[in-house]
Amino acid sequence: FGNLEGVISDVDYNPDSPHSRVFRGPPQAVDQLKAAGFNILNIANNHCVQQGAEAIRDSVRILEGAGITVVGLREKPITHISTNEGPIAVIACSLIPDNTDNEQQIYFAPSEQELIDTTRKASLDGTFTIVYLHWGKESTTEATPAQRQLAKALQNAGARMIIGHHTHSLQPVIVHDDSLVAFSLGNFVFDLCWSYINRESTVLQVQVADKKIQQVCRHKLWLDESGKPGIIK
């Protein structure tokens, strides 16, 4: 499960324009994503429509064609994932103003109250619910008081896991009773590694059984100067 902050599409690509290359990868990048083990990717973030609505729609088609589930679409705020332990509900969204189009209609960008209501709806029948959030303040190592307050409200609405991204930095992972909040896991692949804050990262591995979190493992990563991750043993 990861956050894909950009498109993998040739739609409207202009090789002579530096802007056209920003937050864009080629369609064949889906092969690397698949080989790396990603089977769910989020597109609800403030850069996903930077190359235009048709490029992100094309990316969604490419990802789904490769068997990767896309979450964060406005038209489908709750995605149900089948697992051996029963269905899991995923709500993926962005709370960060869009860099290109604040009126965009592609990804789910709810108000905080709408997000809380959506979480409550997804969790009504006891379904294990994950909220995957683009939020927070960039290049900071602590969550804001407002984030902590929202996380509590989402837990009260039924969220069992809250996973954050956007800050490009590693922030606290808190496990309490039967719920988990990871305010930000940092970058996984990121090519602007001028600061150690942008290079420290974690892959989170969570075992769920009987609709409860059984085990949490954090695999520490350090990005090299080219932005590629390596495991810290």
mmCIF file of C-alpha atoms in Angstrom:
data_model
loop_
_atom_site.group_PDB
_atom_site.id
_atom_site.type_symbol
_atom_site.label_atom_id
_atom_site.label_comp_id
_atom_site.label_asym_id
_atom_site.label_seq_id
_atom_site.Cartn_x
_atom_site.Cartn_y
_atom_site.Cartn_z
ATOM 1 C CA PHE A 1 0.000 0.000 0.000
ATOM 2 C CA GLY A 2 1.521 3.338 -1.002
ATOM 3 C CA ASN A 3 0.907 6.898 -2.097
ATOM 4 C CA LEU A 4 1.569 7.589 -5.792
ATOM 5 C CA GLU A 5 2.238 11.306 -6.043
ATOM 6 C CA GLY A 6 2.233 11.829 -9.764
ATOM 7 C CA VAL A 7 1.073 10.216 -12.986
ATOM 8 C CA ILE A 8 2.387 7.319 -15.035
ATOM 9 C CA SER A 9 1.098 8.460 -18.404
ATOM 10 C CA ASP A 10 2.189 9.900 -21.741
ATOM 11 C CA VAL A 11 -1.029 11.894 -22.128
ATOM 12 C CA ASP A 12 -0.160 15.510 -23.072
ATOM 13 C CA TYR A 13 3.527 14.796 -22.505
ATOM 14 C CA ASN A 14 5.900 17.334 -24.074
ATOM 15 C CA PRO A 15 9.530 16.141 -23.887
ATOM 16 C CA ASP A 16 10.764 19.699 -24.521
ATOM 17 C CA SER A 17 8.991 21.080 -21.458
ATOM 18 C CA PRO A 18 10.580 20.638 -17.992
ATOM 19 C CA HIS A 19 7.153 21.236 -16.462
ATOM 20 C CA SER A 20 5.723 18.330 -18.429
ATOM 21 C CA ARG A 21 8.222 15.964 -16.772
ATOM 22 C CA VAL A 22 7.479 17.025 -13.185
ATOM 23 C CA PHE A 23 5.493 14.465 -11.160
ATOM 24 C CA ARG A 24 5.300 12.178 -14.177
ATOM 25 C CA GLY A 25 6.605 8.719 -15.001
ATOM 26 C CA PRO A 26 6.233 6.585 -18.126
ATOM 27 C CA PRO A 27 3.361 4.077 -18.420
ATOM 28 C CA GLN A 28 5.824 1.172 -18.152
ATOM 29 C CA ALA A 29 6.633 2.298 -14.596
ATOM 30 C CA VAL A 30 3.621 0.214 -13.601
ATOM 31 C CA ASP A 31 5.823 -2.850 -14.095
ATOM 32 C CA GLN A 32 8.246 -1.621 -11.419
ATOM 33 C CA LEU A 33 5.398 -0.800 -9.054
ATOM 34 C CA LYS A 34 3.949 -4.262 -9.542
ATOM 35 C CA ALA A 35 7.353 -5.953 -9.148
ATOM 36 C CA ALA A 36 7.983 -4.004 -5.938
ATOM 37 C CA GLY A 37 4.878 -5.588 -4.427
ATOM 38 C CA PHE A 38 2.404 -2.711 -4.479
ATOM 39 C CA ASN A 39 -1.173 -3.915 -4.886
ATOM 40 C CA ILE A 40 -2.998 -0.811 -3.605
ATOM 41 C CA LEU A 41 -2.037 2.755 -4.534
ATOM 42 C CA ASN A 42 -3.532 6.079 -3.467
ATOM 43 C CA ILE A 43 -3.947 8.978 -5.917
ATOM 44 C CA ALA A 44 -5.569 11.478 -3.517
ATOM 45 C CA ASN A 45 -2.812 14.040 -3.085
ATOM 46 C CA ASN A 46 -2.077 17.639 -4.021
ATOM 47 C CA HIS A 47 0.129 16.803 -7.036
ATOM 48 C CA CYS A 48 -1.802 14.046 -8.798
ATOM 49 C CA VAL A 49 -3.665 16.351 -11.223
ATOM 50 C CA GLN A 50 -0.644 18.557 -11.896
ATOM 51 C CA GLN A 51 -0.305 17.058 -15.396
ATOM 52 C CA GLY A 52 -4.003 17.358 -16.123
ATOM 53 C CA ALA A 53 -7.145 15.380 -15.452
ATOM 54 C CA GLU A 54 -6.759 13.072 -18.447
ATOM 55 C CA ALA A 55 -3.227 12.053 -17.425
ATOM 56 C CA ILE A 56 -4.384 10.925 -13.976
ATOM 57 C CA ARG A 57 -7.405 9.129 -15.476
ATOM 58 C CA ASP A 58 -5.015 7.360 -17.857
ATOM 59 C CA SER A 59 -2.807 6.413 -14.885
ATOM 60 C CA VAL A 60 -5.781 4.910 -13.085
ATOM 61 C CA ARG A 61 -6.586 2.806 -16.157
ATOM 62 C CA ILE A 62 -2.957 1.636 -16.401
ATOM 63 C CA LEU A 63 -2.772 0.729 -12.711
ATOM 64 C CA GLU A 64 -6.085 -1.112 -12.681
ATOM 65 C CA GLY A 65 -5.134 -2.901 -15.891
ATOM 66 C CA ALA A 66 -2.075 -4.256 -14.078
ATOM 67 C CA GLY A 67 -4.201 -5.507 -11.184
ATOM 68 C CA ILE A 68 -3.351 -2.676 -8.777
ATOM 69 C CA THR A 69 -6.299 -1.332 -6.797
ATOM 70 C CA VAL A 70 -6.581 2.470 -6.922
ATOM 71 C CA VAL A 71 -7.972 4.264 -3.863
ATOM 72 C CA GLY A 72 -8.728 7.918 -3.232
ATOM 73 C CA LEU A 73 -11.110 8.490 -6.146
ATOM 74 C CA ARG A 74 -13.838 11.029 -5.420
ATOM 75 C CA GLU A 75 -16.456 8.806 -7.031
ATOM 76 C CA LYS A 76 -15.576 5.977 -4.637
ATOM 77 C CA PRO A 77 -14.636 7.364 -1.204
ATOM 78 C CA ILE A 78 -14.825 3.921 0.425
ATOM 79 C CA THR A 79 -13.018 0.967 -1.170
ATOM 80 C CA HIS A 80 -13.617 -2.540 0.172
ATOM 81 C CA ILE A 81 -10.655 -4.894 -0.056
ATOM 82 C CA SER A 82 -11.166 -8.654 0.256
ATOM 83 C CA THR A 83 -8.694 -10.452 2.540
ATOM 84 C CA ASN A 84 -8.410 -13.849 4.200
ATOM 85 C CA GLU A 85 -9.604 -12.153 7.386
ATOM 86 C CA GLY A 86 -12.679 -10.660 5.743
ATOM 87 C CA PRO A 87 -13.289 -7.289 4.094
ATOM 88 C CA ILE A 88 -11.277 -4.188 4.968
ATOM 89 C CA ALA A 89 -12.588 -0.709 4.204
ATOM 90 C CA VAL A 90 -10.104 1.871 2.924
ATOM 91 C CA ILE A 91 -10.848 5.600 2.892
ATOM 92 C CA ALA A 92 -8.111 7.554 1.102
ATOM 93 C CA CYS A 93 -8.234 11.314 0.761
ATOM 94 C CA SER A 94 -6.296 14.568 0.775
ATOM 95 C CA LEU A 95 -6.739 17.418 3.234
ATOM 96 C CA ILE A 96 -4.062 19.531 1.514
ATOM 97 C CA PRO A 97 -5.077 22.276 -0.958
ATOM 98 C CA ASP A 98 -4.393 21.134 -4.501
ATOM 99 C CA ASN A 99 -1.347 22.669 -6.159
ATOM 100 C CA THR A 100 -3.094 22.981 -9.517
ATOM 101 C CA ASP A 101 -6.873 22.991 -9.216
ATOM 102 C CA ASN A 102 -8.763 23.476 -5.966
ATOM 103 C CA GLU A 103 -11.980 22.718 -7.862
ATOM 104 C CA GLN A 104 -10.755 19.315 -9.077
ATOM 105 C CA GLN A 105 -13.318 16.522 -9.053
ATOM 106 C CA ILE A 106 -11.061 13.462 -9.446
ATOM 107 C CA TYR A 107 -9.813 12.608 -5.981
ATOM 108 C CA PHE A 108 -11.559 12.617 -2.616
ATOM 109 C CA ALA A 109 -10.858 15.903 -0.789
ATOM 110 C CA PRO A 110 -13.457 16.059 1.998
ATOM 111 C CA SER A 111 -13.941 18.437 4.870
ATOM 112 C CA GLU A 112 -12.894 17.010 8.215
ATOM 113 C CA GLN A 113 -16.533 16.461 9.174
ATOM 114 C CA GLU A 114 -17.265 14.675 5.894
ATOM 115 C CA LEU A 115 -14.251 12.449 6.515
ATOM 116 C CA ILE A 116 -15.447 11.620 10.025
ATOM 117 C CA ASP A 117 -18.947 10.842 8.702
ATOM 118 C CA THR A 118 -17.515 8.652 5.915
ATOM 119 C CA THR A 119 -15.399 6.763 8.452
ATOM 120 C CA ARG A 120 -18.410 6.168 10.654
ATOM 121 C CA LYS A 121 -20.369 4.864 7.668
ATOM 122 C CA ALA A 122 -17.576 2.481 6.638
ATOM 123 C CA SER A 123 -17.232 1.128 10.182
ATOM 124 C CA LEU A 124 -20.917 0.725 11.040
ATOM 125 C CA ASP A 125 -20.966 -3.068 10.753
ATOM 126 C CA GLY A 126 -17.633 -3.521 12.520
ATOM 127 C CA THR A 127 -15.592 -3.559 9.313
ATOM 128 C CA PHE A 128 -11.873 -2.993 9.922
ATOM 129 C CA THR A 129 -11.360 0.506 8.518
ATOM 130 C CA ILE A 130 -8.147 2.164 7.352
ATOM 131 C CA VAL A 131 -8.012 5.923 6.776
ATOM 132 C CA TYR A 132 -5.165 6.920 4.466
ATOM 133 C CA LEU A 133 -4.533 10.661 4.732
ATOM 134 C CA HIS A 134 -2.579 13.283 2.821
ATOM 135 C CA TRP A 135 -2.130 15.836 5.600
ATOM 136 C CA GLY A 136 0.307 17.585 7.916
ATOM 137 C CA LYS A 137 3.065 20.178 7.648
ATOM 138 C CA GLU A 138 5.965 19.445 5.329
ATOM 139 C CA SER A 139 9.443 18.678 6.721
ATOM 140 C CA THR A 140 8.306 18.445 10.330
ATOM 141 C CA THR A 141 8.855 15.517 12.666
ATOM 142 C CA GLU A 142 5.793 15.996 14.882
ATOM 143 C CA ALA A 143 2.079 16.027 14.154
ATOM 144 C CA THR A 144 0.175 19.221 14.828
ATOM 145 C CA PRO A 145 -2.389 19.471 17.646
ATOM 146 C CA ALA A 146 -5.112 19.702 14.979
ATOM 147 C CA GLN A 147 -3.937 16.413 13.441
ATOM 148 C CA ARG A 148 -3.960 14.695 16.817
ATOM 149 C CA GLN A 149 -7.476 15.976 17.465
ATOM 150 C CA LEU A 150 -8.699 14.746 14.068
ATOM 151 C CA ALA A 151 -7.019 11.370 14.572
ATOM 152 C CA LYS A 152 -8.902 10.942 17.836
ATOM 153 C CA ALA A 153 -12.188 11.864 16.176
ATOM 154 C CA LEU A 154 -11.547 9.337 13.393
ATOM 155 C CA GLN A 155 -10.749 6.632 15.941
ATOM 156 C CA ASN A 156 -13.980 7.434 17.760
ATOM 157 C CA ALA A 157 -15.776 7.091 14.398
ATOM 158 C CA GLY A 158 -14.346 3.597 13.952
ATOM 159 C CA ALA A 159 -10.959 3.945 12.205
ATOM 160 C CA ARG A 160 -8.577 1.194 13.327
ATOM 161 C CA MET A 161 -5.611 2.397 11.311
ATOM 162 C CA ILE A 162 -4.767 5.964 10.285
ATOM 163 C CA ILE A 163 -1.807 6.265 7.927
ATOM 164 C CA GLY A 164 -0.470 9.674 6.926
ATOM 165 C CA HIS A 165 1.677 11.086 4.144
ATOM 166 C CA HIS A 166 2.580 14.472 2.579
ATOM 167 C CA THR A 167 5.158 15.795 5.062
ATOM 168 C CA HIS A 168 8.117 13.997 3.378
ATOM 169 C CA SER A 169 9.321 13.309 6.914
ATOM 170 C CA LEU A 170 9.023 10.547 9.465
ATOM 171 C CA GLN A 171 6.590 11.267 12.298
ATOM 172 C CA PRO A 172 5.428 9.245 15.330
ATOM 173 C CA VAL A 173 3.698 5.887 15.009
ATOM 174 C CA ILE A 174 1.340 5.361 17.940
ATOM 175 C CA VAL A 175 -0.242 2.015 18.797
ATOM 176 C CA HIS A 176 -2.918 2.146 21.481
ATOM 177 C CA ASP A 177 -5.320 -0.640 22.404
ATOM 178 C CA ASP A 178 -6.770 -1.873 19.094
ATOM 179 C CA SER A 179 -5.843 1.088 16.885
ATOM 180 C CA LEU A 180 -2.794 2.584 15.194
ATOM 181 C CA VAL A 181 -1.899 6.079 14.011
ATOM 182 C CA ALA A 182 1.125 6.687 11.794
ATOM 183 C CA PHE A 183 1.112 10.436 11.251
ATOM 184 C CA SER A 184 3.656 10.162 8.421
ATOM 185 C CA LEU A 185 5.933 7.351 7.230
ATOM 186 C CA GLY A 186 8.223 9.678 5.265
ATOM 187 C CA ASN A 187 9.311 9.176 1.665
ATOM 188 C CA PHE A 188 9.809 5.798 0.031
ATOM 189 C CA VAL A 189 11.248 7.003 -3.278
ATOM 190 C CA PHE A 190 11.994 10.720 -3.498
ATOM 191 C CA ASP A 191 14.655 12.475 -5.566
ATOM 192 C CA LEU A 192 15.128 15.677 -3.537
ATOM 193 C CA CYS A 193 17.292 14.367 -0.728
ATOM 194 C CA TRP A 194 18.958 17.564 0.408
ATOM 195 C CA SER A 195 17.994 16.987 4.064
ATOM 196 C CA TYR A 196 18.202 14.012 6.400
ATOM 197 C CA ILE A 197 14.556 14.688 7.275
ATOM 198 C CA ASN A 198 13.594 13.771 3.698
ATOM 199 C CA ARG A 199 15.756 10.636 3.727
ATOM 200 C CA GLU A 200 14.595 8.863 6.901
ATOM 201 C CA SER A 201 11.642 6.564 6.322
ATOM 202 C CA THR A 202 9.761 3.489 7.494
ATOM 203 C CA VAL A 203 7.824 0.656 5.925
ATOM 204 C CA LEU A 204 5.010 -0.367 8.251
ATOM 205 C CA GLN A 205 3.999 -4.018 8.429
ATOM 206 C CA VAL A 206 0.788 -4.730 10.326
ATOM 207 C CA GLN A 207 -0.759 -8.117 11.029
ATOM 208 C CA VAL A 208 -4.539 -8.081 11.431
ATOM 209 C CA ALA A 209 -6.654 -11.021 12.606
ATOM 210 C CA ASP A 210 -10.175 -11.216 14.011
ATOM 211 C CA LYS A 211 -10.617 -7.539 13.062
ATOM 212 C CA LYS A 212 -7.856 -6.567 15.493
ATOM 213 C CA ILE A 213 -4.259 -5.433 15.139
ATOM 214 C CA GLN A 214 -2.112 -8.336 16.326
ATOM 215 C CA GLN A 215 1.407 -7.192 15.498
ATOM 216 C CA VAL A 216 3.163 -4.067 14.230
ATOM 217 C CA CYS A 217 6.662 -4.089 12.712
ATOM 218 C CA ARG A 218 8.546 -0.988 11.545
ATOM 219 C CA HIS A 219 11.236 -1.519 8.945
ATOM 220 C CA LYS A 220 13.528 1.512 8.972
ATOM 221 C CA LEU A 221 14.731 2.888 5.638
ATOM 222 C CA TRP A 222 17.323 5.425 4.595
ATOM 223 C CA LEU A 223 17.145 6.967 1.132
ATOM 224 C CA ASP A 224 20.454 7.293 -0.723
ATOM 225 C CA GLU A 225 21.541 10.440 -2.565
ATOM 226 C CA SER A 226 19.568 9.412 -5.655
ATOM 227 C CA GLY A 227 16.392 8.953 -3.622
ATOM 228 C CA LYS A 228 16.300 5.146 -3.568
ATOM 229 C CA PRO A 229 15.532 3.318 -0.309
ATOM 230 C CA GLY A 230 17.816 0.975 1.570
ATOM 231 C CA ILE A 231 16.956 -0.992 4.697
ATOM 232 C CA ILE A 232 18.623 -0.099 7.990
ATOM 233 C CA LYS A 233 19.338 -3.378 9.774
#
